[in-house]
């Protein structure tokens, strides 16, 4: 970012953690390896030596999975890793958000945030904002593409990694129909600080 020969800009994309958790649960097997890597990154980042304080049970893990030091049952293994990984992701988001707030002006000019929900609701306006931030023109074909991808006729909720034209506005609130109240409360407890800073 300080290199004078580069004009580097950073766009950080966020999404409502409840929607993230819903999507990750739908693709639990496909994301198992990624979730384990995310959890390992937490352990690599933690300081060596005795913990500063005894951590509570992971909020996003099914009840009883951590009791007595037992490994999760095979049928809960994916949920175990998915829940823990989302907590790590939310903690990383919070660090990034706090860093961006305290950043010097030169860094703030090179960094912007984008909420998935804002892009879906106002694709043209958000696309123009992002390209203006990057110092790029807005080609009409790109506007057409963004509208097509976010305002398509279908919504393929059972295939989260299928990239196609769909009505992405439906994806914003899909978690409301699929997550239990307990799951929603757990996500909000684990990700509450970051959600507050992002106005979720």
Short mmCIF file of N, CA and C in Angstrom, two decimals, residues 33-190:
data_model
loop_
_atom_site.label_atom_id
_atom_site.label_comp_id
_atom_site.label_asym_id
_atom_site.label_seq_id
_atom_site.Cartn_x
_atom_site.Cartn_y
_atom_site.Cartn_z
N UNK A 33 -12.92 -29.12 4.26
CA UNK A 33 -11.47 -28.93 4.25
C UNK A 33 -11.13 -27.46 4.50
N UNK A 34 -11.88 -26.55 3.85
CA UNK A 34 -11.64 -25.11 4.03
C UNK A 34 -11.87 -24.71 5.48
N UNK A 35 -12.92 -25.26 6.10
CA UNK A 35 -13.22 -24.92 7.49
C UNK A 35 -12.11 -25.37 8.43
N UNK A 36 -11.56 -26.55 8.18
CA UNK A 36 -10.45 -27.05 9.00
C UNK A 36 -9.24 -26.13 8.86
N UNK A 37 -8.96 -25.67 7.63
CA UNK A 37 -7.84 -24.75 7.42
C UNK A 37 -8.06 -23.43 8.15
N UNK A 38 -9.29 -22.93 8.15
CA UNK A 38 -9.59 -21.69 8.87
C UNK A 38 -9.35 -21.89 10.36
N UNK A 39 -9.80 -23.01 10.90
CA UNK A 39 -9.59 -23.27 12.33
C UNK A 39 -8.10 -23.40 12.65
N UNK A 40 -7.35 -24.02 11.77
CA UNK A 40 -5.90 -24.13 12.00
C UNK A 40 -5.24 -22.76 12.00
N UNK A 41 -5.75 -21.84 11.18
CA UNK A 41 -5.17 -20.50 11.15
C UNK A 41 -5.34 -19.80 12.49
N UNK A 42 -6.42 -20.09 13.19
CA UNK A 42 -6.63 -19.50 14.52
C UNK A 42 -5.56 -20.01 15.48
N UNK A 43 -5.29 -21.30 15.43
CA UNK A 43 -4.30 -21.87 16.35
C UNK A 43 -2.89 -21.37 16.04
N UNK A 44 -2.58 -21.16 14.75
CA UNK A 44 -1.27 -20.62 14.40
C UNK A 44 -1.12 -19.18 14.88
N UNK A 45 -2.24 -18.44 14.91
CA UNK A 45 -2.18 -17.02 15.28
C UNK A 45 -2.17 -16.81 16.78
N UNK A 46 -2.62 -17.82 17.55
CA UNK A 46 -2.69 -17.66 19.00
C UNK A 46 -1.29 -17.70 19.60
N UNK A 47 -1.05 -16.91 20.64
CA UNK A 47 0.27 -16.92 21.27
C UNK A 47 0.53 -18.24 21.98
N UNK A 48 1.82 -18.59 22.05
CA UNK A 48 2.22 -19.82 22.75
C UNK A 48 2.10 -19.62 24.26
N UNK A 49 2.11 -20.73 24.96
CA UNK A 49 2.04 -20.65 26.41
C UNK A 49 0.62 -20.82 26.91
N UNK A 50 0.42 -20.71 28.22
CA UNK A 50 -0.91 -20.92 28.78
C UNK A 50 -1.88 -19.85 28.31
N UNK A 51 -3.15 -20.20 28.11
CA UNK A 51 -4.14 -19.22 27.65
C UNK A 51 -4.32 -18.13 28.68
N UNK A 52 -4.60 -16.91 28.18
CA UNK A 52 -4.81 -15.77 29.08
C UNK A 52 -6.06 -15.95 29.93
N UNK A 53 -7.06 -16.56 29.35
CA UNK A 53 -8.28 -16.84 30.10
C UNK A 53 -8.94 -18.07 29.51
N UNK A 54 -9.71 -18.73 30.30
CA UNK A 54 -10.37 -19.95 29.84
C UNK A 54 -11.50 -19.56 28.89
N UNK A 55 -11.43 -20.03 27.66
CA UNK A 55 -12.45 -19.68 26.69
C UNK A 55 -13.71 -20.50 26.93
N UNK A 56 -14.85 -19.86 26.62
CA UNK A 56 -16.11 -20.57 26.73
C UNK A 56 -16.26 -21.52 25.56
N UNK A 57 -17.24 -22.39 25.68
CA UNK A 57 -17.52 -23.32 24.58
C UNK A 57 -17.84 -22.53 23.32
N UNK A 58 -17.37 -23.03 22.18
CA UNK A 58 -17.64 -22.36 20.90
C UNK A 58 -19.14 -22.22 20.71
N UNK A 59 -19.59 -21.01 20.41
CA UNK A 59 -21.02 -20.73 20.33
C UNK A 59 -21.71 -21.37 19.15
N UNK A 60 -21.01 -21.60 18.08
CA UNK A 60 -21.66 -22.10 16.88
C UNK A 60 -21.60 -23.61 16.75
N UNK A 61 -21.11 -24.28 17.76
CA UNK A 61 -21.00 -25.73 17.68
C UNK A 61 -22.21 -26.38 18.32
N UNK A 62 -22.67 -27.50 17.77
CA UNK A 62 -23.80 -28.18 18.37
C UNK A 62 -23.53 -28.50 19.83
N UNK A 63 -24.55 -28.41 20.70
CA UNK A 63 -24.36 -28.62 22.15
C UNK A 63 -23.71 -29.95 22.46
N UNK A 64 -22.81 -29.94 23.42
CA UNK A 64 -22.21 -31.17 23.92
C UNK A 64 -21.02 -31.68 23.11
N UNK A 65 -20.69 -31.01 22.01
CA UNK A 65 -19.61 -31.54 21.18
C UNK A 65 -18.25 -31.38 21.82
N UNK A 66 -18.10 -30.35 22.65
CA UNK A 66 -16.78 -30.12 23.24
C UNK A 66 -16.66 -30.67 24.66
N UNK A 67 -17.74 -31.14 25.21
CA UNK A 67 -17.73 -31.60 26.60
C UNK A 67 -16.77 -32.75 26.82
N UNK A 68 -15.98 -32.68 27.86
CA UNK A 68 -15.09 -33.76 28.24
C UNK A 68 -13.95 -34.00 27.26
N UNK A 69 -13.70 -33.07 26.36
CA UNK A 69 -12.61 -33.23 25.41
C UNK A 69 -12.86 -34.26 24.34
N UNK A 70 -14.12 -34.70 24.20
CA UNK A 70 -14.42 -35.72 23.20
C UNK A 70 -14.44 -35.10 21.80
N UNK A 71 -14.06 -35.89 20.82
CA UNK A 71 -14.16 -35.46 19.42
C UNK A 71 -15.62 -35.48 19.01
N UNK A 72 -16.00 -34.67 18.03
CA UNK A 72 -17.39 -34.68 17.59
C UNK A 72 -17.78 -36.01 16.97
N UNK A 73 -19.05 -36.37 17.10
CA UNK A 73 -19.55 -37.56 16.45
C UNK A 73 -19.45 -37.38 14.94
N UNK A 74 -19.27 -38.47 14.19
CA UNK A 74 -19.10 -38.34 12.74
C UNK A 74 -20.22 -37.56 12.06
N UNK A 75 -21.49 -37.74 12.50
CA UNK A 75 -22.60 -37.06 11.86
C UNK A 75 -22.59 -35.56 12.13
N UNK A 76 -21.85 -35.12 13.16
CA UNK A 76 -21.79 -33.69 13.50
C UNK A 76 -20.45 -33.06 13.11
N UNK A 77 -19.58 -33.85 12.52
CA UNK A 77 -18.22 -33.36 12.26
C UNK A 77 -18.20 -32.10 11.40
N UNK A 78 -18.95 -32.11 10.31
CA UNK A 78 -18.96 -30.95 9.41
C UNK A 78 -19.50 -29.71 10.12
N UNK A 79 -20.61 -29.88 10.87
CA UNK A 79 -21.19 -28.75 11.59
C UNK A 79 -20.21 -28.20 12.63
N UNK A 80 -19.48 -29.09 13.25
CA UNK A 80 -18.48 -28.71 14.25
C UNK A 80 -17.45 -27.76 13.64
N UNK A 81 -16.89 -28.16 12.50
CA UNK A 81 -15.86 -27.35 11.86
C UNK A 81 -16.44 -26.09 11.23
N UNK A 82 -17.63 -26.18 10.63
CA UNK A 82 -18.25 -25.01 10.02
C UNK A 82 -18.52 -23.93 11.05
N UNK A 83 -19.07 -24.32 12.18
CA UNK A 83 -19.38 -23.35 13.23
C UNK A 83 -18.14 -22.68 13.77
N UNK A 84 -17.12 -23.46 14.04
CA UNK A 84 -15.88 -22.89 14.55
C UNK A 84 -15.22 -21.97 13.53
N UNK A 85 -15.29 -22.35 12.25
CA UNK A 85 -14.67 -21.53 11.20
C UNK A 85 -15.38 -20.20 11.07
N UNK A 86 -16.70 -20.18 11.19
CA UNK A 86 -17.42 -18.91 11.08
C UNK A 86 -17.03 -17.96 12.22
N UNK A 87 -16.82 -18.50 13.39
CA UNK A 87 -16.37 -17.66 14.50
C UNK A 87 -15.01 -17.03 14.19
N UNK A 88 -14.10 -17.81 13.63
CA UNK A 88 -12.78 -17.29 13.27
C UNK A 88 -12.92 -16.20 12.20
N UNK A 89 -13.79 -16.44 11.23
CA UNK A 89 -14.02 -15.45 10.17
C UNK A 89 -14.55 -14.15 10.76
N UNK A 90 -15.51 -14.24 11.66
CA UNK A 90 -16.08 -13.03 12.27
C UNK A 90 -15.05 -12.28 13.11
N UNK A 91 -14.19 -13.02 13.80
CA UNK A 91 -13.13 -12.36 14.58
C UNK A 91 -12.16 -11.62 13.65
N UNK A 92 -11.86 -12.23 12.51
CA UNK A 92 -10.97 -11.59 11.53
C UNK A 92 -11.64 -10.34 10.96
N UNK A 93 -12.93 -10.44 10.66
CA UNK A 93 -13.67 -9.27 10.18
C UNK A 93 -13.58 -8.12 11.19
N UNK A 94 -13.79 -8.45 12.46
CA UNK A 94 -13.78 -7.42 13.50
C UNK A 94 -12.40 -6.74 13.56
N UNK A 95 -11.33 -7.53 13.49
CA UNK A 95 -9.98 -6.94 13.48
C UNK A 95 -9.81 -6.02 12.28
N UNK A 96 -10.27 -6.44 11.12
CA UNK A 96 -10.15 -5.62 9.92
C UNK A 96 -10.95 -4.33 10.05
N UNK A 97 -12.16 -4.43 10.56
CA UNK A 97 -13.02 -3.25 10.69
C UNK A 97 -12.42 -2.24 11.67
N UNK A 98 -11.90 -2.73 12.78
CA UNK A 98 -11.29 -1.83 13.76
C UNK A 98 -10.01 -1.22 13.21
N UNK A 99 -9.23 -2.00 12.47
CA UNK A 99 -8.02 -1.48 11.85
C UNK A 99 -8.37 -0.37 10.85
N UNK A 100 -9.40 -0.60 10.04
CA UNK A 100 -9.80 0.40 9.04
C UNK A 100 -10.26 1.69 9.71
N UNK A 101 -10.91 1.58 10.86
CA UNK A 101 -11.37 2.79 11.57
C UNK A 101 -10.22 3.60 12.13
N UNK A 102 -9.15 2.92 12.54
CA UNK A 102 -8.00 3.61 13.14
C UNK A 102 -6.94 3.96 12.12
N UNK A 103 -7.16 3.57 10.87
CA UNK A 103 -6.12 3.71 9.84
C UNK A 103 -5.85 5.17 9.51
N UNK A 104 -4.62 5.47 9.13
CA UNK A 104 -4.31 6.84 8.68
C UNK A 104 -5.04 7.15 7.37
N UNK A 105 -5.12 8.43 7.05
CA UNK A 105 -5.88 8.87 5.88
C UNK A 105 -5.39 8.22 4.59
N UNK A 106 -4.04 8.05 4.45
CA UNK A 106 -3.52 7.48 3.21
C UNK A 106 -4.02 6.05 3.00
N UNK A 107 -4.23 5.32 4.10
CA UNK A 107 -4.74 3.96 3.98
C UNK A 107 -6.25 3.97 3.72
N UNK A 108 -6.97 4.83 4.40
CA UNK A 108 -8.42 4.90 4.20
C UNK A 108 -8.77 5.26 2.77
N UNK A 109 -7.94 6.05 2.11
CA UNK A 109 -8.20 6.41 0.71
C UNK A 109 -8.03 5.21 -0.22
N UNK A 110 -7.31 4.20 0.22
CA UNK A 110 -7.04 3.04 -0.63
C UNK A 110 -7.87 1.82 -0.24
N UNK A 111 -8.76 1.98 0.70
CA UNK A 111 -9.55 0.85 1.21
C UNK A 111 -11.02 1.22 1.23
N UNK A 112 -11.86 0.30 0.79
CA UNK A 112 -13.30 0.51 0.91
C UNK A 112 -13.97 -0.82 1.23
N UNK A 113 -15.15 -0.73 1.78
CA UNK A 113 -15.92 -1.92 2.13
C UNK A 113 -17.13 -2.02 1.22
N UNK A 114 -17.56 -3.24 0.98
CA UNK A 114 -18.75 -3.48 0.20
C UNK A 114 -19.56 -4.56 0.90
N UNK A 115 -20.81 -4.25 1.17
CA UNK A 115 -21.71 -5.27 1.72
C UNK A 115 -22.43 -5.94 0.55
N UNK A 116 -22.44 -7.25 0.56
CA UNK A 116 -23.12 -8.02 -0.48
C UNK A 116 -24.56 -7.54 -0.66
N UNK A 117 -25.23 -7.29 0.44
CA UNK A 117 -26.64 -6.88 0.39
C UNK A 117 -26.82 -5.56 -0.35
N UNK A 118 -25.87 -4.63 -0.18
CA UNK A 118 -25.96 -3.35 -0.88
C UNK A 118 -25.75 -3.54 -2.38
N UNK A 119 -24.82 -4.42 -2.73
CA UNK A 119 -24.57 -4.70 -4.14
C UNK A 119 -25.80 -5.32 -4.80
N UNK A 120 -26.46 -6.21 -4.11
CA UNK A 120 -27.64 -6.88 -4.65
C UNK A 120 -28.82 -5.92 -4.77
N UNK A 121 -28.98 -5.06 -3.78
CA UNK A 121 -30.12 -4.13 -3.81
C UNK A 121 -29.93 -3.02 -4.84
N UNK A 122 -28.71 -2.51 -4.94
CA UNK A 122 -28.41 -1.39 -5.83
C UNK A 122 -27.18 -1.70 -6.69
N UNK A 123 -27.30 -2.68 -7.59
CA UNK A 123 -26.09 -3.13 -8.32
C UNK A 123 -25.44 -2.03 -9.15
N UNK A 124 -26.23 -1.21 -9.83
CA UNK A 124 -25.62 -0.16 -10.66
C UNK A 124 -24.88 0.87 -9.80
N UNK A 125 -25.53 1.33 -8.75
CA UNK A 125 -24.91 2.36 -7.91
C UNK A 125 -23.64 1.84 -7.25
N UNK A 126 -23.67 0.60 -6.74
CA UNK A 126 -22.49 0.04 -6.07
C UNK A 126 -21.37 -0.23 -7.06
N UNK A 127 -21.73 -0.70 -8.26
CA UNK A 127 -20.71 -0.92 -9.29
C UNK A 127 -20.03 0.40 -9.64
N UNK A 128 -20.81 1.44 -9.83
CA UNK A 128 -20.22 2.75 -10.15
C UNK A 128 -19.34 3.24 -9.02
N UNK A 129 -19.79 3.06 -7.78
CA UNK A 129 -18.98 3.49 -6.64
C UNK A 129 -17.64 2.75 -6.61
N UNK A 130 -17.68 1.44 -6.83
CA UNK A 130 -16.45 0.64 -6.79
C UNK A 130 -15.50 1.02 -7.92
N UNK A 131 -16.02 1.20 -9.10
CA UNK A 131 -15.15 1.55 -10.22
C UNK A 131 -14.61 2.97 -10.08
N UNK A 132 -15.40 3.88 -9.54
CA UNK A 132 -14.91 5.24 -9.26
C UNK A 132 -13.78 5.17 -8.23
N UNK A 133 -13.95 4.36 -7.20
CA UNK A 133 -12.92 4.16 -6.18
C UNK A 133 -11.63 3.64 -6.82
N UNK A 134 -11.79 2.73 -7.79
CA UNK A 134 -10.62 2.14 -8.45
C UNK A 134 -10.07 3.02 -9.58
N UNK A 135 -10.77 4.11 -9.88
CA UNK A 135 -10.32 4.98 -10.96
C UNK A 135 -10.56 4.40 -12.35
N UNK A 136 -11.60 3.60 -12.48
CA UNK A 136 -11.91 2.94 -13.75
C UNK A 136 -13.23 3.44 -14.31
N UNK A 137 -13.36 3.33 -15.63
CA UNK A 137 -14.62 3.70 -16.28
C UNK A 137 -15.66 2.60 -16.07
N UNK A 138 -16.93 2.93 -16.30
CA UNK A 138 -18.02 1.97 -16.15
C UNK A 138 -18.49 1.57 -17.55
N UNK A 139 -18.00 0.45 -18.07
CA UNK A 139 -18.45 0.02 -19.40
C UNK A 139 -19.93 -0.40 -19.34
N UNK A 140 -20.73 0.00 -20.32
CA UNK A 140 -22.16 -0.39 -20.32
C UNK A 140 -22.35 -1.90 -20.26
N UNK A 141 -21.45 -2.66 -20.90
CA UNK A 141 -21.59 -4.12 -20.88
C UNK A 141 -21.45 -4.67 -19.47
N UNK A 142 -20.62 -4.03 -18.65
CA UNK A 142 -20.44 -4.49 -17.28
C UNK A 142 -21.70 -4.21 -16.45
N UNK A 143 -22.31 -3.06 -16.65
CA UNK A 143 -23.57 -2.76 -15.96
C UNK A 143 -24.64 -3.79 -16.34
N UNK A 144 -24.71 -4.11 -17.62
CA UNK A 144 -25.69 -5.10 -18.08
C UNK A 144 -25.42 -6.46 -17.44
N UNK A 145 -24.15 -6.85 -17.38
CA UNK A 145 -23.77 -8.13 -16.78
C UNK A 145 -24.17 -8.18 -15.30
N UNK A 146 -23.87 -7.11 -14.55
CA UNK A 146 -24.19 -7.09 -13.12
C UNK A 146 -25.70 -7.16 -12.91
N UNK A 147 -26.45 -6.43 -13.69
CA UNK A 147 -27.91 -6.51 -13.56
C UNK A 147 -28.42 -7.90 -13.88
N UNK A 148 -27.88 -8.51 -14.92
CA UNK A 148 -28.31 -9.86 -15.30
C UNK A 148 -28.00 -10.86 -14.20
N UNK A 149 -26.82 -10.75 -13.59
CA UNK A 149 -26.42 -11.72 -12.56
C UNK A 149 -27.18 -11.55 -11.26
N UNK A 150 -27.70 -10.35 -11.00
CA UNK A 150 -28.40 -10.11 -9.73
C UNK A 150 -29.92 -10.03 -9.88
N UNK A 151 -30.41 -9.98 -11.11
CA UNK A 151 -31.85 -9.85 -11.32
C UNK A 151 -32.40 -10.93 -12.24
N UNK A 152 -31.73 -12.07 -12.27
CA UNK A 152 -32.19 -13.17 -13.11
C UNK A 152 -33.53 -13.71 -12.63
N UNK A 153 -34.11 -14.59 -13.43
CA UNK A 153 -35.46 -15.09 -13.13
C UNK A 153 -35.45 -16.17 -12.06
N UNK A 154 -34.33 -16.83 -11.85
CA UNK A 154 -34.32 -17.99 -10.95
C UNK A 154 -33.50 -17.71 -9.71
N UNK A 155 -33.68 -18.58 -8.72
CA UNK A 155 -32.82 -18.58 -7.54
C UNK A 155 -32.52 -20.02 -7.19
N UNK A 156 -31.30 -20.45 -7.42
CA UNK A 156 -30.91 -21.84 -7.22
C UNK A 156 -30.35 -22.03 -5.82
N UNK A 157 -31.22 -22.10 -4.83
CA UNK A 157 -30.78 -22.12 -3.44
C UNK A 157 -30.12 -23.43 -3.03
N UNK A 158 -30.38 -24.51 -3.74
CA UNK A 158 -29.82 -25.80 -3.35
C UNK A 158 -28.42 -26.04 -3.92
N UNK A 159 -27.95 -25.13 -4.75
CA UNK A 159 -26.62 -25.29 -5.36
C UNK A 159 -25.84 -24.01 -5.16
N UNK A 160 -25.26 -23.82 -3.97
CA UNK A 160 -24.64 -22.53 -3.64
C UNK A 160 -23.45 -22.14 -4.49
N UNK A 161 -22.76 -23.10 -5.11
CA UNK A 161 -21.59 -22.76 -5.89
C UNK A 161 -21.88 -22.67 -7.38
N UNK A 162 -23.14 -22.80 -7.75
CA UNK A 162 -23.53 -22.63 -9.15
C UNK A 162 -23.63 -21.14 -9.44
N UNK A 163 -22.79 -20.66 -10.34
CA UNK A 163 -22.79 -19.25 -10.68
C UNK A 163 -23.68 -19.07 -11.90
N UNK A 164 -24.79 -18.37 -11.70
CA UNK A 164 -25.75 -18.19 -12.78
C UNK A 164 -26.55 -16.93 -12.51
N UNK A 165 -27.26 -16.49 -13.55
CA UNK A 165 -28.15 -15.35 -13.38
C UNK A 165 -29.30 -15.78 -12.48
N UNK A 166 -29.53 -15.02 -11.43
CA UNK A 166 -30.58 -15.36 -10.47
C UNK A 166 -31.06 -14.09 -9.80
N UNK A 167 -32.17 -14.20 -9.12
CA UNK A 167 -32.64 -13.06 -8.34
C UNK A 167 -31.92 -13.11 -7.00
N UNK A 168 -30.79 -12.45 -6.94
CA UNK A 168 -29.94 -12.52 -5.75
C UNK A 168 -30.59 -11.86 -4.55
N UNK A 169 -31.61 -11.03 -4.77
CA UNK A 169 -32.29 -10.40 -3.63
C UNK A 169 -32.93 -11.44 -2.72
N UNK A 170 -33.32 -12.58 -3.29
CA UNK A 170 -33.89 -13.65 -2.47
C UNK A 170 -32.84 -14.24 -1.54
N UNK A 171 -31.59 -14.24 -1.97
CA UNK A 171 -30.52 -14.82 -1.16
C UNK A 171 -30.26 -14.02 0.10
N UNK A 172 -30.61 -12.74 0.08
CA UNK A 172 -30.34 -11.88 1.23
C UNK A 172 -31.05 -12.39 2.48
N UNK A 173 -32.28 -12.83 2.32
CA UNK A 173 -33.08 -13.22 3.49
C UNK A 173 -33.36 -14.72 3.57
N UNK A 174 -32.69 -15.52 2.74
CA UNK A 174 -32.95 -16.96 2.75
C UNK A 174 -32.67 -17.58 4.12
N UNK A 175 -31.72 -17.02 4.85
CA UNK A 175 -31.37 -17.57 6.17
C UNK A 175 -32.56 -17.50 7.13
N UNK A 176 -33.46 -16.54 6.95
CA UNK A 176 -34.62 -16.41 7.83
C UNK A 176 -35.53 -17.63 7.78
N UNK A 177 -35.57 -18.28 6.63
CA UNK A 177 -36.43 -19.45 6.46
C UNK A 177 -35.73 -20.75 6.80
N UNK A 178 -34.40 -20.74 6.81
CA UNK A 178 -33.67 -22.00 6.94
C UNK A 178 -32.97 -22.21 8.28
N UNK A 179 -32.56 -21.13 8.93
CA UNK A 179 -31.87 -21.28 10.21
C UNK A 179 -32.90 -21.31 11.34
N UNK A 180 -32.61 -22.12 12.34
CA UNK A 180 -33.47 -22.14 13.52
C UNK A 180 -33.21 -20.88 14.35
N UNK A 181 -34.11 -20.59 15.27
CA UNK A 181 -33.89 -19.44 16.15
C UNK A 181 -32.60 -19.59 16.94
N UNK A 182 -32.33 -20.81 17.39
CA UNK A 182 -31.11 -21.05 18.15
C UNK A 182 -29.88 -20.77 17.29
N UNK A 183 -29.90 -21.21 16.04
CA UNK A 183 -28.76 -20.96 15.15
C UNK A 183 -28.56 -19.46 14.93
N UNK A 184 -29.66 -18.74 14.74
CA UNK A 184 -29.57 -17.29 14.54
C UNK A 184 -28.97 -16.63 15.78
N UNK A 185 -29.46 -17.02 16.96
CA UNK A 185 -28.93 -16.43 18.20
C UNK A 185 -27.45 -16.74 18.36
N UNK A 186 -27.04 -17.95 18.01
CA UNK A 186 -25.63 -18.33 18.14
C UNK A 186 -24.75 -17.50 17.21
N UNK A 187 -25.19 -17.32 15.97
CA UNK A 187 -24.41 -16.52 15.03
C UNK A 187 -24.31 -15.09 15.53
N UNK A 188 -25.43 -14.54 15.98
CA UNK A 188 -25.43 -13.16 16.46
C UNK A 188 -24.56 -12.99 17.70
N UNK A 189 -24.52 -14.01 18.56
CA UNK A 189 -23.66 -13.94 19.74
C UNK A 189 -22.18 -14.00 19.34
N UNK A 190 -21.85 -14.85 18.38
CA UNK A 190 -20.46 -15.01 17.97
C UNK A 190 -19.96 -13.86 17.11
#
